[in-house]
Structures are given as structure tokens and as C-alpha cells.
Amino acid sequence: MALLLTVQNLSVAFGGRTILSDLSFTAHAGELVAVVGQNAAGKTTLLKAVAGLIPHGGEVLLTEDDRTLPAGSIAYLPQLTQVSSRLSVFEMVMLGLGRRLSWRVTPDVFERVDETLHAMQIAHLADRPVAALSGGQKQLVFMAQAFVSRPRVLLLDEPTSALDLRHQLIVMEAARAYAERTGSIALGIVHDLMLAARFSTKLLMLAQGRIRRYAPPAEVLTPEELSVVYRVEASVERTAAGFLTVIPERPLDVDDGIHGHVHPHDHEHHHAAAAPK
């Protein structure tokens, strides 16, 4: 039995206000799942609940070969914030090994960090202070810090926000490659729907604290779903290279008469599917 992340009846409430209600889905080994939806839909709350960082109802189960994996198998990478550390890139990534570090850094630690830096294409920055890097470079460093401990589930909170186009592509490709190479699972909040569709196995679309759709990108990104969830009139086409592209045409007014509701069975599509090529 391969790696499975199973979320059952997950609910989160703060101060009497329900943020997430009765969420259930399963993610499989090698998948990159993009969490999408409007602001305040509960996306970050979902990732923090899965990571065990906030109280929640329901269950989050991580199993592999019929055994339950410990909470330390899940790594949560928050949104990139201001970094003033004087540590070098190599030192910052090495901190990701946490408890494995000692006063004497062993050759296997150096080898693992070096291997991770090369996989992220940032080995040439190893001696640079993290604070001196660009936003995109910093994001790659912190992803490398998460990767080096080899988590079985990687949770990425808006990993491409404030990055230029080149680094958006590099970051998303790195997340997908990590999941595929290690047989792990990656969940990432992505606001750019075309970026999400290009790199993700599935999209988990939230609306008003519930799962609206959980399926391959082509089944989620439809004009109907975009009108209900994002309140825009849009068309969805494929580029010459086969990638899905969303073409927004106009925002919808309240008077347009489209009212959202959750499809109770749409989020039960748990079969694996390849991202659009």
C-alpha cells in the first residue's frame, strides 16, 4: 500500500465562527495538489490544520504500507516573509535537518545538504547570506530547507506569491519534481489558476469553507465553476502546447443570478490523473 494522506470530516472554528466545515479528501504518493479558491475561503487554515498547527475536528491520517507515519513526516512552509538572517544558504538549509544536527557536522549531513542544493539549482549560492538574496532565491532556499529533511508531505502556503515569472515556474517544477522523485505528497496554495493547472495532478477548490471540487484541473476549471467560485465570466482553452489557460472576460455582478453551492460528491474523485501536458 503506497503513501496516503486521508483527511476526514475536517472542521475548524475560531471564536464561534466556522472557517472549514466537513472537508474530506485523499491525496496519493507522487501527487502535487493545488489548493485554489477566493481569498478567505480557508486555504491557509486547511494547510495549518493538516500540519497539526491549529486545533481542528475530524481526522488527518498519513499512512504508508499499512502503518501510520508520525507528525514529523509533514513539513509546513509558510508564506515568505522578511528575512534578516546572517546565515549562509548552506547553513540555512542545514537547519532543516533539525534534531539530526550535533556540534560536529558529519560528512553525510554535508552530502545531503549539497545534494538538495543541486536539486534546487541553487548550489552556486551556498556561501551567500540568505538576507542578500532575491525573493525568488529565498523561496528556493526555504523549500530546500524543507526538502532536506525528506518529509512525506510538503505543505506550501502561497509559494509563488511575489515571485517573478521565471521563479514561479522553477518553484512549481521543484515541488512537482520532489513529489514525483520521492513518492511524497505536496499540497500548495496557488492563486494563478494557469500555473496550478500546468503543474498539479489535481485541484482542490474551496468555496465558503467547503470543498467545491476535487479533481484533475480540466474537470475543475470550467466556466461554470469560475463563475460560481470567483464571480467572473471566463472561458477556458488549451494553448498550442496543451496547457489549460483561463481567459477572464468580466466580473459578475450580484444581479447576475449565479449562486454557489457545494457539490457533495465532486470531492470524491480520488483517482490519480496526470497534469495537462
Short mmCIF file of C-alpha atoms in Angstrom, two decimals:
data_model
loop_
_atom_site.label_atom_id
_atom_site.label_comp_id
_atom_site.label_asym_id
_atom_site.label_seq_id
_atom_site.Cartn_x
_atom_site.Cartn_y
_atom_site.Cartn_z
CA MET A 1 0.00 0.00 0.00
CA ALA A 2 1.51 3.35 -1.07
CA LEU A 3 1.57 6.65 0.78
CA LEU A 4 -1.86 8.14 1.50
CA LEU A 5 -2.91 11.41 3.10
CA THR A 6 -6.51 11.00 4.22
CA VAL A 7 -8.49 13.95 5.54
CA GLN A 8 -11.84 13.00 7.05
CA ASN A 9 -14.58 15.41 8.17
CA LEU A 10 -12.09 18.18 8.91
CA SER A 11 -13.62 21.24 10.57
CA VAL A 12 -12.06 24.38 12.05
CA ALA A 13 -13.77 27.13 14.03
CA PHE A 14 -12.41 30.24 15.75
CA GLY A 15 -14.39 32.40 18.17
CA GLY A 16 -17.66 30.76 17.24
CA ARG A 17 -17.05 31.32 13.50
CA THR A 18 -16.73 28.27 11.26
CA ILE A 19 -13.75 28.52 8.89
CA LEU A 20 -13.76 24.99 7.45
CA SER A 21 -16.67 22.57 7.54
CA ASP A 22 -16.63 18.81 6.97
CA LEU A 23 -13.74 18.53 4.49
CA SER A 24 -12.84 15.03 3.25
CA PHE A 25 -10.31 14.09 0.57
CA THR A 26 -7.43 11.72 -0.14
CA ALA A 27 -4.07 12.53 -1.75
CA HIS A 28 -1.71 9.88 -3.10
CA ALA A 29 2.02 9.36 -3.41
CA GLY A 30 3.65 11.45 -6.14
CA GLU A 31 0.81 13.97 -6.38
CA LEU A 32 1.00 17.74 -6.31
CA VAL A 33 -2.39 19.09 -5.26
CA ALA A 34 -3.02 22.80 -5.76
CA VAL A 35 -5.44 24.37 -3.30
CA VAL A 36 -7.40 27.13 -5.03
CA GLY A 37 -10.30 29.46 -4.27
CA GLN A 38 -11.09 33.05 -3.43
CA ASN A 39 -9.47 34.93 -0.56
CA ALA A 40 -10.84 33.90 2.85
CA ALA A 41 -12.00 30.52 1.51
CA GLY A 42 -9.96 28.76 4.21
CA LYS A 43 -6.92 27.68 2.19
CA THR A 44 -4.20 28.56 4.71
CA THR A 45 -6.36 27.27 7.54
CA LEU A 46 -6.59 23.93 5.74
CA LEU A 47 -2.83 23.60 5.41
CA LYS A 48 -2.25 24.56 9.06
CA ALA A 49 -4.83 22.03 10.20
CA VAL A 50 -3.23 19.27 8.12
CA ALA A 51 0.14 20.25 9.61
CA GLY A 52 -1.31 19.99 13.11
CA LEU A 53 -0.57 23.65 13.86
CA ILE A 54 -4.12 24.59 14.87
CA PRO A 55 -6.95 22.75 16.68
CA HIS A 56 -9.47 21.04 14.42
CA GLY A 57 -12.21 18.48 14.34
CA GLY A 58 -12.09 15.35 12.22
CA GLU A 59 -9.02 13.31 11.33
CA VAL A 60 -5.82 13.77 9.34
CA LEU A 61 -4.21 10.39 8.67
CA LEU A 62 -0.86 9.79 6.96
CA THR A 63 -0.24 6.14 6.22
CA GLU A 64 2.28 4.15 4.21
CA ASP A 65 2.33 0.38 3.79
CA ASP A 66 -0.40 -0.02 6.42
CA ARG A 67 1.49 1.91 9.10
CA THR A 68 0.74 5.36 10.45
CA LEU A 69 3.52 7.90 10.00
CA PRO A 70 4.43 10.41 12.75
CA ALA A 71 3.52 14.09 12.65
CA GLY A 72 7.15 14.90 11.88
CA SER A 73 6.63 13.42 8.42
CA ILE A 74 4.68 16.58 7.46
CA ALA A 75 6.54 19.83 6.70
CA TYR A 76 4.74 23.18 6.52
CA LEU A 77 6.37 26.04 4.61
CA PRO A 78 4.64 29.37 5.41
CA GLN A 79 4.47 32.38 3.14
CA LEU A 80 7.81 34.05 2.55
CA THR A 81 8.37 36.93 4.97
CA GLN A 82 11.14 39.43 5.58
CA VAL A 83 14.45 37.62 6.18
CA SER A 84 17.31 39.31 8.02
CA SER A 85 19.37 36.24 8.97
CA ARG A 86 23.13 36.39 8.50
CA LEU A 87 23.28 32.66 7.91
CA SER A 88 24.58 31.43 4.58
CA VAL A 89 22.37 29.47 2.22
CA PHE A 90 24.20 26.25 3.13
CA GLU A 91 23.71 26.89 6.86
CA MET A 92 20.03 27.79 6.45
CA VAL A 93 19.30 24.60 4.50
CA MET A 94 21.28 22.53 7.00
CA LEU A 95 18.98 23.77 9.78
CA GLY A 96 16.22 21.79 8.10
CA LEU A 97 17.78 18.62 9.49
CA GLY A 98 16.88 19.80 12.99
CA ARG A 99 17.40 17.05 15.53
CA ARG A 100 19.92 15.26 13.36
CA LEU A 101 22.43 18.06 13.85
CA SER A 102 25.10 17.99 16.52
CA TRP A 103 28.15 20.04 17.46
CA ARG A 104 30.09 18.13 14.85
CA VAL A 105 28.63 18.19 11.34
CA THR A 106 29.16 14.76 9.81
CA PRO A 107 30.01 14.09 6.14
CA ASP A 108 26.55 12.61 5.48
CA VAL A 109 24.95 15.91 6.57
CA PHE A 110 27.15 17.87 4.17
CA GLU A 111 26.34 15.41 1.41
CA ARG A 112 22.58 15.64 1.95
CA VAL A 113 22.60 19.44 2.03
CA ASP A 114 24.80 19.61 -1.06
CA GLU A 115 22.56 17.16 -2.89
CA THR A 116 19.49 19.23 -2.03
CA LEU A 117 21.12 22.48 -3.15
CA HIS A 118 21.98 20.93 -6.51
CA ALA A 119 18.45 19.52 -6.92
CA MET A 120 17.07 23.03 -6.36
CA GLN A 121 19.65 24.57 -8.72
CA ILE A 122 20.99 26.88 -6.01
CA ALA A 123 24.33 25.21 -5.24
CA HIS A 124 26.11 28.30 -6.62
CA LEU A 125 24.52 30.34 -3.81
CA ALA A 126 25.76 28.10 -0.98
CA ASP A 127 28.10 30.68 0.55
CA ARG A 128 25.84 33.71 0.05
CA PRO A 129 23.99 35.29 3.01
CA VAL A 130 20.30 34.48 2.76
CA ALA A 131 19.36 38.10 3.53
CA ALA A 132 21.20 39.24 0.37
CA LEU A 133 19.16 37.05 -2.00
CA SER A 134 16.23 37.98 -4.20
CA GLY A 135 12.71 36.92 -3.23
CA GLY A 136 12.70 34.03 -5.68
CA GLN A 137 16.08 32.79 -4.47
CA LYS A 138 14.95 32.97 -0.84
CA GLN A 139 11.87 30.91 -1.65
CA LEU A 140 14.06 28.23 -3.21
CA VAL A 141 16.29 28.24 -0.13
CA PHE A 142 13.39 27.70 2.24
CA MET A 143 11.95 25.00 0.01
CA ALA A 144 15.38 23.33 0.08
CA GLN A 145 15.34 23.61 3.88
CA ALA A 146 12.03 21.71 3.87
CA PHE A 147 13.19 19.17 1.28
CA VAL A 148 16.44 18.27 3.06
CA SER A 149 14.58 16.50 5.88
CA ARG A 150 12.72 14.46 3.23
CA PRO A 151 9.16 14.97 4.53
CA ARG A 152 6.49 12.63 3.23
CA VAL A 153 4.02 15.52 2.95
CA LEU A 154 5.05 19.03 1.96
CA LEU A 155 2.61 21.89 2.59
CA LEU A 156 3.36 25.11 0.68
CA ASP A 157 1.50 28.29 1.62
CA GLU A 158 1.48 30.51 -1.48
CA PRO A 159 4.99 29.50 -2.62
CA THR A 160 4.84 31.68 -5.75
CA SER A 161 3.46 34.90 -4.26
CA ALA A 162 5.54 37.99 -5.11
CA LEU A 163 7.86 35.97 -7.38
CA ASP A 164 8.70 36.82 -10.97
CA LEU A 165 7.53 34.53 -13.74
CA ARG A 166 10.80 32.60 -14.01
CA HIS A 167 10.94 31.79 -10.30
CA GLN A 168 7.24 30.86 -10.25
CA LEU A 169 7.97 28.18 -12.83
CA ILE A 170 11.10 26.99 -11.00
CA VAL A 171 9.31 26.76 -7.64
CA MET A 172 6.31 24.86 -9.03
CA GLU A 173 8.53 22.49 -11.01
CA ALA A 174 10.63 21.88 -7.88
CA ALA A 175 7.54 20.99 -5.84
CA ARG A 176 6.22 18.63 -8.51
CA ALA A 177 9.62 17.01 -9.06
CA TYR A 178 10.09 16.46 -5.32
CA ALA A 179 6.73 14.68 -5.02
CA GLU A 180 7.37 12.52 -8.08
CA ARG A 181 11.01 11.72 -7.24
CA THR A 182 10.42 10.77 -3.61
CA GLY A 183 6.89 9.37 -3.82
CA SER A 184 5.76 12.06 -1.41
CA ILE A 185 2.70 14.33 -1.47
CA ALA A 186 2.75 18.10 -1.98
CA LEU A 187 -0.15 20.46 -1.26
CA GLY A 188 0.30 24.07 -2.27
CA ILE A 189 -1.90 27.16 -2.27
CA VAL A 190 -1.72 28.67 -5.76
CA HIS A 191 -3.62 31.79 -6.84
CA ASP A 192 -2.57 31.67 -10.50
CA LEU A 193 -5.00 29.14 -11.95
CA MET A 194 -2.98 28.56 -15.10
CA LEU A 195 0.12 27.84 -13.03
CA ALA A 196 -1.91 25.49 -10.83
CA ALA A 197 -3.34 23.66 -13.84
CA ARG A 198 0.04 23.27 -15.52
CA PHE A 199 1.86 21.64 -12.61
CA SER A 200 -0.79 19.96 -10.48
CA THR A 201 -2.19 16.47 -10.54
CA LYS A 202 -5.43 17.70 -9.01
CA LEU A 203 -7.04 20.94 -7.91
CA LEU A 204 -8.78 21.19 -4.55
CA MET A 205 -11.18 24.09 -4.94
CA LEU A 206 -12.54 25.62 -1.74
CA ALA A 207 -15.60 27.82 -1.52
CA GLN A 208 -17.02 29.20 1.72
CA GLY A 209 -15.04 26.77 3.85
CA ARG A 210 -16.11 23.65 1.94
CA ILE A 211 -14.70 21.58 -0.89
CA ARG A 212 -16.37 22.69 -4.09
CA ARG A 213 -14.42 20.38 -6.40
CA TYR A 214 -11.50 17.94 -6.06
CA ALA A 215 -10.49 16.56 -9.42
CA PRO A 216 -7.96 16.91 -12.28
CA PRO A 217 -7.55 20.53 -13.46
CA ALA A 218 -9.59 20.14 -16.64
CA GLU A 219 -12.60 19.00 -14.59
CA VAL A 220 -12.34 21.85 -12.10
CA LEU A 221 -11.50 24.84 -14.29
CA THR A 222 -14.75 25.24 -16.20
CA PRO A 223 -16.66 28.43 -16.99
CA GLU A 224 -19.42 27.35 -14.60
CA GLU A 225 -17.07 26.79 -11.65
CA LEU A 226 -15.20 30.05 -12.31
CA SER A 227 -18.46 31.99 -12.36
CA VAL A 228 -19.66 30.46 -9.08
CA VAL A 229 -16.41 30.47 -7.11
CA TYR A 230 -14.58 33.52 -8.48
CA ARG A 231 -17.60 35.53 -9.68
CA VAL A 232 -16.12 36.07 -13.13
CA GLU A 233 -17.25 35.25 -16.61
CA ALA A 234 -14.37 33.40 -18.26
CA SER A 235 -13.54 30.91 -20.97
CA VAL A 236 -11.11 28.01 -20.62
CA GLU A 237 -8.96 26.97 -23.56
CA ARG A 238 -5.80 25.00 -24.30
CA THR A 239 -2.62 26.51 -25.67
CA ALA A 240 -0.75 25.05 -28.62
CA ALA A 241 1.46 23.25 -26.09
CA GLY A 242 -1.60 21.67 -24.47
CA PHE A 243 -1.71 23.76 -21.28
CA LEU A 244 -5.01 24.97 -19.84
CA THR A 245 -5.46 28.72 -19.91
CA VAL A 246 -8.18 30.77 -18.22
CA ILE A 247 -9.31 33.87 -20.11
CA PRO A 248 -11.30 36.21 -17.83
CA GLU A 249 -13.84 38.35 -19.64
CA ARG A 250 -15.69 40.35 -16.98
CA PRO A 251 -16.53 40.28 -13.27
CA LEU A 252 -20.07 39.19 -12.49
CA ASP A 253 -22.44 41.43 -10.59
CA VAL A 254 -24.61 40.33 -7.70
CA ASP A 255 -27.60 40.68 -10.01
CA ASP A 256 -26.28 38.09 -12.47
CA GLY A 257 -28.17 35.43 -10.58
CA ILE A 258 -25.45 32.82 -10.16
CA HIS A 259 -25.47 31.30 -6.71
CA GLY A 260 -22.79 28.92 -5.49
CA HIS A 261 -23.43 25.64 -3.74
CA VAL A 262 -21.16 22.75 -2.90
CA HIS A 263 -21.41 19.61 -4.97
CA PRO A 264 -21.46 16.91 -2.27
CA HIS A 265 -19.91 14.23 -4.47
CA ASP A 266 -17.45 16.19 -6.58
CA HIS A 267 -14.67 15.97 -3.99
CA GLU A 268 -14.78 12.17 -4.01
CA HIS A 269 -12.73 11.91 -7.23
CA HIS A 270 -9.68 10.24 -5.72
CA HIS A 271 -8.28 8.57 -8.85
CA ALA A 272 -4.80 9.61 -9.93
CA ALA A 273 -4.57 11.74 -13.05
CA ALA A 274 -1.72 13.35 -14.93
CA ALA A 275 -1.47 17.11 -15.15
CA PRO A 276 -2.30 18.57 -18.54
CA LYS A 277 0.66 18.32 -20.88
#
